[in-house]
GROMACS .gro file of C-alpha atoms in nm:
model
  363
    1UNK     CA    1   1.044  -3.679   1.341
    2UNK     CA    2   0.931  -3.591   1.660
    3UNK     CA    3   1.103  -3.633   2.003
    4UNK     CA    4   0.865  -3.636   2.286
    5UNK     CA    5   0.901  -3.633   2.644
    6UNK     CA    6   0.767  -3.852   2.893
    7UNK     CA    7   0.857  -3.989   3.281
    8UNK     CA    8   0.775  -4.318   3.382
    9UNK     CA    9   0.855  -4.531   3.742
   10UNK     CA   10   1.064  -4.827   3.731
   11UNK     CA   11   0.819  -5.000   3.914
   12UNK     CA   12   0.532  -4.876   3.702
   13UNK     CA   13   0.654  -4.881   3.361
   14UNK     CA   14   0.414  -4.602   3.142
   15UNK     CA   15   0.236  -4.720   2.862
   16UNK     CA   16   0.282  -4.519   2.547
   17UNK     CA   17   0.017  -4.280   2.532
   18UNK     CA   18   0.087  -4.227   2.913
   19UNK     CA   19  -0.089  -3.898   2.970
   20UNK     CA   20  -0.231  -3.679   3.321
   21UNK     CA   21  -0.621  -3.726   3.131
   22UNK     CA   22  -0.613  -4.130   3.023
   23UNK     CA   23  -0.408  -4.245   3.306
   24UNK     CA   24  -0.609  -4.214   3.647
   25UNK     CA   25  -0.339  -4.389   3.819
   26UNK     CA   26  -0.089  -4.140   3.719
   27UNK     CA   27  -0.252  -3.872   3.839
   28UNK     CA   28  -0.347  -4.088   4.183
   29UNK     CA   29   0.026  -4.118   4.228
   30UNK     CA   30   0.098  -3.745   4.106
   31UNK     CA   31   0.376  -3.837   3.869
   32UNK     CA   32   0.443  -3.529   3.632
   33UNK     CA   33   0.547  -3.480   3.288
   34UNK     CA   34   0.869  -3.355   3.287
   35UNK     CA   35   1.156  -3.314   3.009
   36UNK     CA   36   1.465  -3.564   3.037
   37UNK     CA   37   1.625  -3.354   2.768
   38UNK     CA   38   1.508  -3.154   2.465
   39UNK     CA   39   1.825  -3.200   2.246
   40UNK     CA   40   1.941  -2.822   2.151
   41UNK     CA   41   1.868  -2.559   2.413
   42UNK     CA   42   1.659  -2.697   2.723
   43UNK     CA   43   1.762  -2.920   2.975
   44UNK     CA   44   1.617  -3.029   3.350
   45UNK     CA   45   1.665  -3.230   3.586
   46UNK     CA   46   1.417  -3.544   3.658
   47UNK     CA   47   1.223  -3.564   3.970
   48UNK     CA   48   1.186  -3.957   3.891
   49UNK     CA   49   1.480  -4.204   3.947
   50UNK     CA   50   1.528  -4.285   3.580
   51UNK     CA   51   1.315  -4.124   3.249
   52UNK     CA   52   1.209  -4.294   2.951
   53UNK     CA   53   1.188  -4.105   2.586
   54UNK     CA   54   0.972  -4.223   2.382
   55UNK     CA   55   0.946  -4.055   2.061
   56UNK     CA   56   0.603  -4.038   1.895
   57UNK     CA   57   0.451  -3.851   1.587
   58UNK     CA   58   0.262  -3.501   1.691
   59UNK     CA   59   0.005  -3.582   1.443
   60UNK     CA   60  -0.053  -3.934   1.517
   61UNK     CA   61  -0.178  -3.848   1.868
   62UNK     CA   62  -0.308  -3.474   1.800
   63UNK     CA   63  -0.581  -3.344   1.558
   64UNK     CA   64  -0.428  -3.023   1.445
   65UNK     CA   65  -0.688  -2.730   1.403
   66UNK     CA   66  -0.595  -2.497   1.086
   67UNK     CA   67  -0.750  -2.163   1.327
   68UNK     CA   68  -0.531  -2.006   1.464
   69UNK     CA   69  -0.629  -1.892   1.822
   70UNK     CA   70  -0.364  -1.652   1.909
   71UNK     CA   71   0.002  -1.522   1.765
   72UNK     CA   72   0.309  -1.398   1.986
   73UNK     CA   73   0.673  -1.266   1.830
   74UNK     CA   74   0.768  -1.630   1.913
   75UNK     CA   75   0.524  -1.845   1.735
   76UNK     CA   76   0.154  -1.911   1.703
   77UNK     CA   77  -0.110  -2.087   1.920
   78UNK     CA   78  -0.342  -2.303   1.753
   79UNK     CA   79  -0.639  -2.586   1.876
   80UNK     CA   80  -0.537  -2.963   1.910
   81UNK     CA   81  -0.788  -3.258   1.996
   82UNK     CA   82  -0.613  -3.565   2.161
   83UNK     CA   83  -0.736  -3.855   1.913
   84UNK     CA   84  -0.757  -4.113   2.195
   85UNK     CA   85  -0.940  -3.904   2.435
   86UNK     CA   86  -1.116  -3.652   2.232
   87UNK     CA   87  -1.002  -3.375   2.466
   88UNK     CA   88  -0.937  -3.033   2.303
   89UNK     CA   89  -0.605  -2.875   2.409
   90UNK     CA   90  -0.437  -2.560   2.316
   91UNK     CA   91  -0.111  -2.601   2.104
   92UNK     CA   92   0.182  -2.349   2.129
   93UNK     CA   93   0.428  -2.383   1.875
   94UNK     CA   94   0.762  -2.228   1.922
   95UNK     CA   95   0.943  -2.112   1.672
   96UNK     CA   96   1.347  -2.151   1.726
   97UNK     CA   97   1.453  -1.913   1.572
   98UNK     CA   98   1.264  -1.632   1.701
   99UNK     CA   99   1.338  -1.712   2.064
  100UNK     CA  100   1.706  -1.738   1.988
  101UNK     CA  101   1.877  -1.515   2.274
  102UNK     CA  102   1.565  -1.529   2.484
  103UNK     CA  103   1.548  -1.947   2.524
  104UNK     CA  104   1.555  -1.862   2.907
  105UNK     CA  105   1.242  -1.721   2.916
  106UNK     CA  106   1.100  -2.058   2.781
  107UNK     CA  107   1.260  -2.276   2.986
  108UNK     CA  108   1.227  -2.049   3.282
  109UNK     CA  109   0.809  -2.140   3.195
  110UNK     CA  110   0.817  -2.511   3.178
  111UNK     CA  111   1.022  -2.546   3.456
  112UNK     CA  112   0.730  -2.402   3.612
  113UNK     CA  113   0.479  -2.550   3.427
  114UNK     CA  114   0.619  -2.908   3.543
  115UNK     CA  115   0.648  -2.828   3.879
  116UNK     CA  116   0.228  -2.692   3.915
  117UNK     CA  117  -0.101  -2.888   3.928
  118UNK     CA  118  -0.407  -2.649   4.035
  119UNK     CA  119  -0.749  -2.531   3.877
  120UNK     CA  120  -0.669  -2.198   3.905
  121UNK     CA  121  -0.318  -2.263   3.694
  122UNK     CA  122  -0.272  -2.358   3.325
  123UNK     CA  123  -0.180  -2.735   3.298
  124UNK     CA  124   0.111  -2.882   3.076
  125UNK     CA  125  -0.004  -3.203   2.939
  126UNK     CA  126   0.228  -3.292   2.694
  127UNK     CA  127   0.575  -3.162   2.509
  128UNK     CA  128   0.728  -3.226   2.127
  129UNK     CA  129   1.042  -3.090   1.970
  130UNK     CA  130   1.162  -3.067   1.587
  131UNK     CA  131   1.452  -2.949   1.463
  132UNK     CA  132   1.278  -2.596   1.409
  133UNK     CA  133   0.995  -2.564   1.673
  134UNK     CA  134   0.880  -2.680   2.037
  135UNK     CA  135   0.555  -2.756   2.080
  136UNK     CA  136   0.406  -2.719   2.419
  137UNK     CA  137   0.030  -2.833   2.467
  138UNK     CA  138  -0.180  -2.724   2.754
  139UNK     CA  139  -0.491  -2.646   2.873
  140UNK     CA  140  -0.727  -2.519   2.605
  141UNK     CA  141  -0.864  -2.178   2.813
  142UNK     CA  142  -1.152  -2.184   2.599
  143UNK     CA  143  -1.321  -1.875   2.758
  144UNK     CA  144  -1.100  -1.599   2.677
  145UNK     CA  145  -0.906  -1.328   2.874
  146UNK     CA  146  -1.059  -1.223   3.161
  147UNK     CA  147  -1.186  -0.830   3.044
  148UNK     CA  148  -1.272  -0.980   2.760
  149UNK     CA  149  -1.518  -1.207   2.865
  150UNK     CA  150  -1.669  -0.982   3.119
  151UNK     CA  151  -1.742  -0.676   2.938
  152UNK     CA  152  -2.007  -0.955   2.731
  153UNK     CA  153  -2.207  -1.057   3.034
  154UNK     CA  154  -2.550  -0.970   3.114
  155UNK     CA  155  -2.469  -0.885   3.498
  156UNK     CA  156  -2.164  -0.827   3.692
  157UNK     CA  157  -2.130  -0.773   4.052
  158UNK     CA  158  -1.887  -0.713   4.337
  159UNK     CA  159  -1.961  -1.069   4.430
  160UNK     CA  160  -1.877  -1.169   4.124
  161UNK     CA  161  -1.543  -0.967   4.123
  162UNK     CA  162  -1.499  -1.112   4.509
  163UNK     CA  163  -1.512  -1.462   4.325
  164UNK     CA  164  -1.288  -1.392   4.041
  165UNK     CA  165  -1.025  -1.226   4.296
  166UNK     CA  166  -1.069  -1.548   4.486
  167UNK     CA  167  -0.936  -1.757   4.229
  168UNK     CA  168  -0.633  -1.591   4.183
  169UNK     CA  169  -0.536  -1.535   4.486
  170UNK     CA  170  -0.574  -1.883   4.533
  171UNK     CA  171  -0.357  -1.979   4.223
  172UNK     CA  172  -0.093  -1.726   4.369
  173UNK     CA  173  -0.127  -1.902   4.703
  174UNK     CA  174   0.003  -2.211   4.531
  175UNK     CA  175   0.270  -2.081   4.284
  176UNK     CA  176   0.408  -1.855   4.686
  177UNK     CA  177   0.356  -2.211   4.837
  178UNK     CA  178   0.585  -2.381   4.617
  179UNK     CA  179   0.820  -2.084   4.613
  180UNK     CA  180   0.732  -1.949   4.243
  181UNK     CA  181   0.708  -1.574   4.198
  182UNK     CA  182   0.495  -1.519   3.854
  183UNK     CA  183   0.594  -1.124   3.820
  184UNK     CA  184   0.382  -1.064   3.528
  185UNK     CA  185   0.020  -1.109   3.665
  186UNK     CA  186  -0.228  -0.874   3.446
  187UNK     CA  187  -0.545  -0.947   3.324
  188UNK     CA  188  -0.475  -1.076   3.020
  189UNK     CA  189  -0.257  -1.339   3.197
  190UNK     CA  190  -0.600  -1.449   3.343
  191UNK     CA  191  -0.803  -1.689   3.097
  192UNK     CA  192  -1.141  -1.831   3.165
  193UNK     CA  193  -1.099  -2.249   3.156
  194UNK     CA  194  -1.401  -2.224   2.918
  195UNK     CA  195  -1.716  -2.071   2.822
  196UNK     CA  196  -1.975  -2.232   3.100
  197UNK     CA  197  -2.203  -2.012   3.403
  198UNK     CA  198  -1.897  -2.102   3.623
  199UNK     CA  199  -1.565  -2.127   3.469
  200UNK     CA  200  -1.225  -2.142   3.654
  201UNK     CA  201  -0.995  -1.861   3.611
  202UNK     CA  202  -0.638  -1.965   3.512
  203UNK     CA  203  -0.303  -1.807   3.553
  204UNK     CA  204  -0.076  -1.822   3.247
  205UNK     CA  205   0.260  -1.705   3.094
  206UNK     CA  206   0.533  -1.803   3.324
  207UNK     CA  207   0.803  -1.664   3.116
  208UNK     CA  208   0.911  -1.409   3.332
  209UNK     CA  209   0.852  -1.617   3.690
  210UNK     CA  210   1.073  -1.697   3.927
  211UNK     CA  211   1.159  -2.053   4.113
  212UNK     CA  212   1.293  -1.929   4.440
  213UNK     CA  213   1.584  -2.175   4.592
  214UNK     CA  214   1.512  -2.009   4.910
  215UNK     CA  215   1.151  -1.836   5.100
  216UNK     CA  216   1.348  -1.529   5.099
  217UNK     CA  217   1.518  -1.452   4.819
  218UNK     CA  218   1.537  -1.114   4.683
  219UNK     CA  219   1.522  -1.075   4.310
  220UNK     CA  220   1.671  -0.765   4.140
  221UNK     CA  221   1.604  -0.787   3.800
  222UNK     CA  222   1.339  -0.531   3.653
  223UNK     CA  223   1.028  -0.719   3.465
  224UNK     CA  224   0.664  -0.693   3.439
  225UNK     CA  225   0.398  -0.517   3.257
  226UNK     CA  226   0.352  -0.127   3.310
  227UNK     CA  227   0.039  -0.069   3.540
  228UNK     CA  228   0.060  -0.350   3.684
  229UNK     CA  229   0.429  -0.315   3.861
  230UNK     CA  230   0.514  -0.305   4.207
  231UNK     CA  231   0.705  -0.016   4.331
  232UNK     CA  232   1.000  -0.193   4.429
  233UNK     CA  233   1.048  -0.313   4.063
  234UNK     CA  234   1.093   0.033   3.949
  235UNK     CA  235   1.302   0.129   4.221
  236UNK     CA  236   1.521  -0.211   4.206
  237UNK     CA  237   1.567  -0.224   4.534
  238UNK     CA  238   1.472  -0.584   4.561
  239UNK     CA  239   1.161  -0.777   4.482
  240UNK     CA  240   1.002  -1.088   4.581
  241UNK     CA  241   0.639  -1.283   4.650
  242UNK     CA  242   0.450  -0.907   4.746
  243UNK     CA  243   0.543  -0.800   4.380
  244UNK     CA  244   0.277  -1.047   4.277
  245UNK     CA  245   0.050  -0.960   4.593
  246UNK     CA  246   0.029  -0.565   4.451
  247UNK     CA  247  -0.045  -0.671   4.108
  248UNK     CA  248  -0.313  -0.875   4.222
  249UNK     CA  249  -0.418  -0.555   4.411
  250UNK     CA  250  -0.413  -0.359   4.086
  251UNK     CA  251  -0.663  -0.611   3.928
  252UNK     CA  252  -0.852  -0.606   4.197
  253UNK     CA  253  -0.948  -0.235   4.140
  254UNK     CA  254  -0.958  -0.268   3.793
  255UNK     CA  255  -1.199  -0.517   3.816
  256UNK     CA  256  -1.437  -0.327   4.035
  257UNK     CA  257  -1.491   0.015   3.805
  258UNK     CA  258  -1.304  -0.067   3.502
  259UNK     CA  259  -0.958   0.150   3.498
  260UNK     CA  260  -0.654   0.095   3.670
  261UNK     CA  261  -0.575   0.274   3.940
  262UNK     CA  262  -0.249   0.444   3.822
  263UNK     CA  263  -0.189   0.611   3.487
  264UNK     CA  264   0.001   0.871   3.307
  265UNK     CA  265   0.030   1.037   2.960
  266UNK     CA  266   0.324   0.796   2.873
  267UNK     CA  267   0.541   0.547   3.048
  268UNK     CA  268   0.751   0.784   3.285
  269UNK     CA  269   0.423   0.970   3.426
  270UNK     CA  270   0.285   0.619   3.458
  271UNK     CA  271   0.592   0.543   3.661
  272UNK     CA  272   0.632   0.808   3.875
  273UNK     CA  273   0.259   0.773   3.934
  274UNK     CA  274   0.304   0.440   4.087
  275UNK     CA  275   0.634   0.547   4.268
  276UNK     CA  276   0.403   0.781   4.451
  277UNK     CA  277   0.184   0.480   4.581
  278UNK     CA  278  -0.112   0.752   4.536
  279UNK     CA  279  -0.440   0.627   4.417
  280UNK     CA  280  -0.791   0.771   4.468
  281UNK     CA  281  -1.143   0.586   4.475
  282UNK     CA  282  -1.318   0.788   4.304
  283UNK     CA  283  -1.691   0.890   4.420
  284UNK     CA  284  -1.833   0.843   4.105
  285UNK     CA  285  -1.730   0.495   4.047
  286UNK     CA  286  -1.674   0.386   4.383
  287UNK     CA  287  -1.943   0.528   4.600
  288UNK     CA  288  -2.159   0.248   4.608
  289UNK     CA  289  -1.882  -0.005   4.668
  290UNK     CA  290  -1.806  -0.173   5.016
  291UNK     CA  291  -1.561  -0.055   5.250
  292UNK     CA  292  -1.450  -0.416   5.249
  293UNK     CA  293  -1.362  -0.375   4.904
  294UNK     CA  294  -1.173  -0.071   4.932
  295UNK     CA  295  -0.996  -0.202   5.322
  296UNK     CA  296  -0.817  -0.550   5.082
  297UNK     CA  297  -0.762  -0.296   4.800
  298UNK     CA  298  -0.529  -0.076   5.069
  299UNK     CA  299  -0.375  -0.375   5.197
  300UNK     CA  300  -0.270  -0.561   4.857
  301UNK     CA  301  -0.121  -0.259   4.785
  302UNK     CA  302   0.084  -0.138   5.055
  303UNK     CA  303   0.374   0.031   4.966
  304UNK     CA  304   0.610  -0.117   5.189
  305UNK     CA  305   0.646  -0.456   5.036
  306UNK     CA  306   0.725  -0.555   5.392
  307UNK     CA  307   0.398  -0.452   5.543
  308UNK     CA  308   0.166  -0.592   5.268
  309UNK     CA  309  -0.082  -0.832   5.305
  310UNK     CA  310   0.020  -1.184   5.248
  311UNK     CA  311  -0.137  -1.412   5.011
  312UNK     CA  312  -0.289  -1.620   5.295
  313UNK     CA  313  -0.362  -1.389   5.498
  314UNK     CA  314  -0.564  -1.195   5.207
  315UNK     CA  315  -0.742  -1.536   5.121
  316UNK     CA  316  -0.947  -1.455   5.491
  317UNK     CA  317  -1.042  -1.101   5.459
  318UNK     CA  318  -1.374  -1.070   5.547
  319UNK     CA  319  -1.462  -0.898   5.172
  320UNK     CA  320  -1.508  -1.271   5.020
  321UNK     CA  321  -1.823  -1.313   5.240
  322UNK     CA  322  -1.965  -0.951   5.269
  323UNK     CA  323  -1.896  -0.838   4.944
  324UNK     CA  324  -2.236  -0.666   4.791
  325UNK     CA  325  -2.441  -0.761   4.507
  326UNK     CA  326  -2.480  -0.397   4.328
  327UNK     CA  327  -2.453  -0.443   3.931
  328UNK     CA  328  -2.088  -0.314   3.840
  329UNK     CA  329  -2.086  -0.362   3.455
  330UNK     CA  330  -2.208  -0.052   3.340
  331UNK     CA  331  -1.955   0.144   3.457
  332UNK     CA  332  -1.688  -0.178   3.444
  333UNK     CA  333  -1.795  -0.197   3.039
  334UNK     CA  334  -1.775   0.194   2.984
  335UNK     CA  335  -1.411   0.239   3.209
  336UNK     CA  336  -1.283  -0.013   3.007
  337UNK     CA  337  -1.384   0.047   2.659
  338UNK     CA  338  -1.283   0.355   2.687
  339UNK     CA  339  -0.939   0.217   2.782
  340UNK     CA  340  -0.918  -0.025   2.495
  341UNK     CA  341  -0.954   0.263   2.292
  342UNK     CA  342  -0.731   0.486   2.408
  343UNK     CA  343  -0.469   0.178   2.390
  344UNK     CA  344  -0.567   0.142   2.045
  345UNK     CA  345  -0.499   0.506   1.966
  346UNK     CA  346  -0.195   0.542   2.131
  347UNK     CA  347  -0.095   0.219   1.939
  348UNK     CA  348  -0.147   0.339   1.646
  349UNK     CA  349   0.024   0.690   1.706
  350UNK     CA  350   0.362   0.475   1.783
  351UNK     CA  351   0.287   0.275   1.500
  352UNK     CA  352   0.301   0.604   1.267
  353UNK     CA  353   0.605   0.722   1.473
  354UNK     CA  354   0.795   0.419   1.380
  355UNK     CA  355   0.756   0.441   1.055
  356UNK     CA  356   0.844   0.795   1.030
  357UNK     CA  357   1.151   0.702   1.198
  358UNK     CA  358   1.241   0.415   0.974
  359UNK     CA  359   1.158   0.655   0.653
  360UNK     CA  360   1.392   0.909   0.816
  361UNK     CA  361   1.721   0.638   0.844
  362UNK     CA  362   1.618   0.521   0.481
  363UNK     CA  363   1.645   0.823   0.352
   0.00000   0.00000   0.00000
């Protein structure tokens, strides 16, 4: 038996199949899906006076594809289709046993998704629960990951990069205006809405995010992805919204040349590189890129978080109007492909090392 979590207003009761997409008046009134109760592990406060819980079968509402879109340590992602509207969505199936001890990550992600509604942020459309799993239905984002799609393009210019960075910043601006810090911005968490010529770029994966109680709250937990994490996170001196700005700077740098600004032979060396705050615009790859682009990168990756540019000031930077149309695709494709090959090689070495250690322990 599935429990379906929806909300209604007392004066305007929701019909059985109440969703954002097929009830326009609810879109107009900005009524949101929120959870009143997920019986075993997740609880959240209602934003509307009175909640109503409707039990509906997931299979009766959606046609679930057998094709797996992605896998992770907590479950799988499949494609599903709303039988009423024909709209395709992503269905994330979270195994409760797999997430034991890390329930807060899922709880955080759901709390964030319930609060947001922006074209550059993935949208939560529906939510179900069974005894063994939680089912999260969101935008399909069929266009795929940022860099995987870029390297398949026929052309890619600095102007194209500026459009992508602007979309990322607009999504971050919405999050920051709603007192949400993402804390794990990276290319893998940026998905295209579809495979059209001009898709939206959407921010995903809010498991490490934090909803601030106050505008200037200081966060202390070190989290993020090596290579994109801000120096103040590594120093553990406290951090906030500026960590997202730093990450956007790293992403922008990578979008323009195909490699990240900081590196090292191992994670310790990488962290030392980030803590130094020193990066270079190598002549071979940056000679034709505009000074406006380099200036914005410098502002996004200002070492002192208190002096780092804000998201709204970044959106007003002249680069978004002055970016050149020089084709960057060859350099970006070459450097990104080399990085991907190196990453695979490192993963193989790490896997062999783990197997050897396991073999030694078993002996």
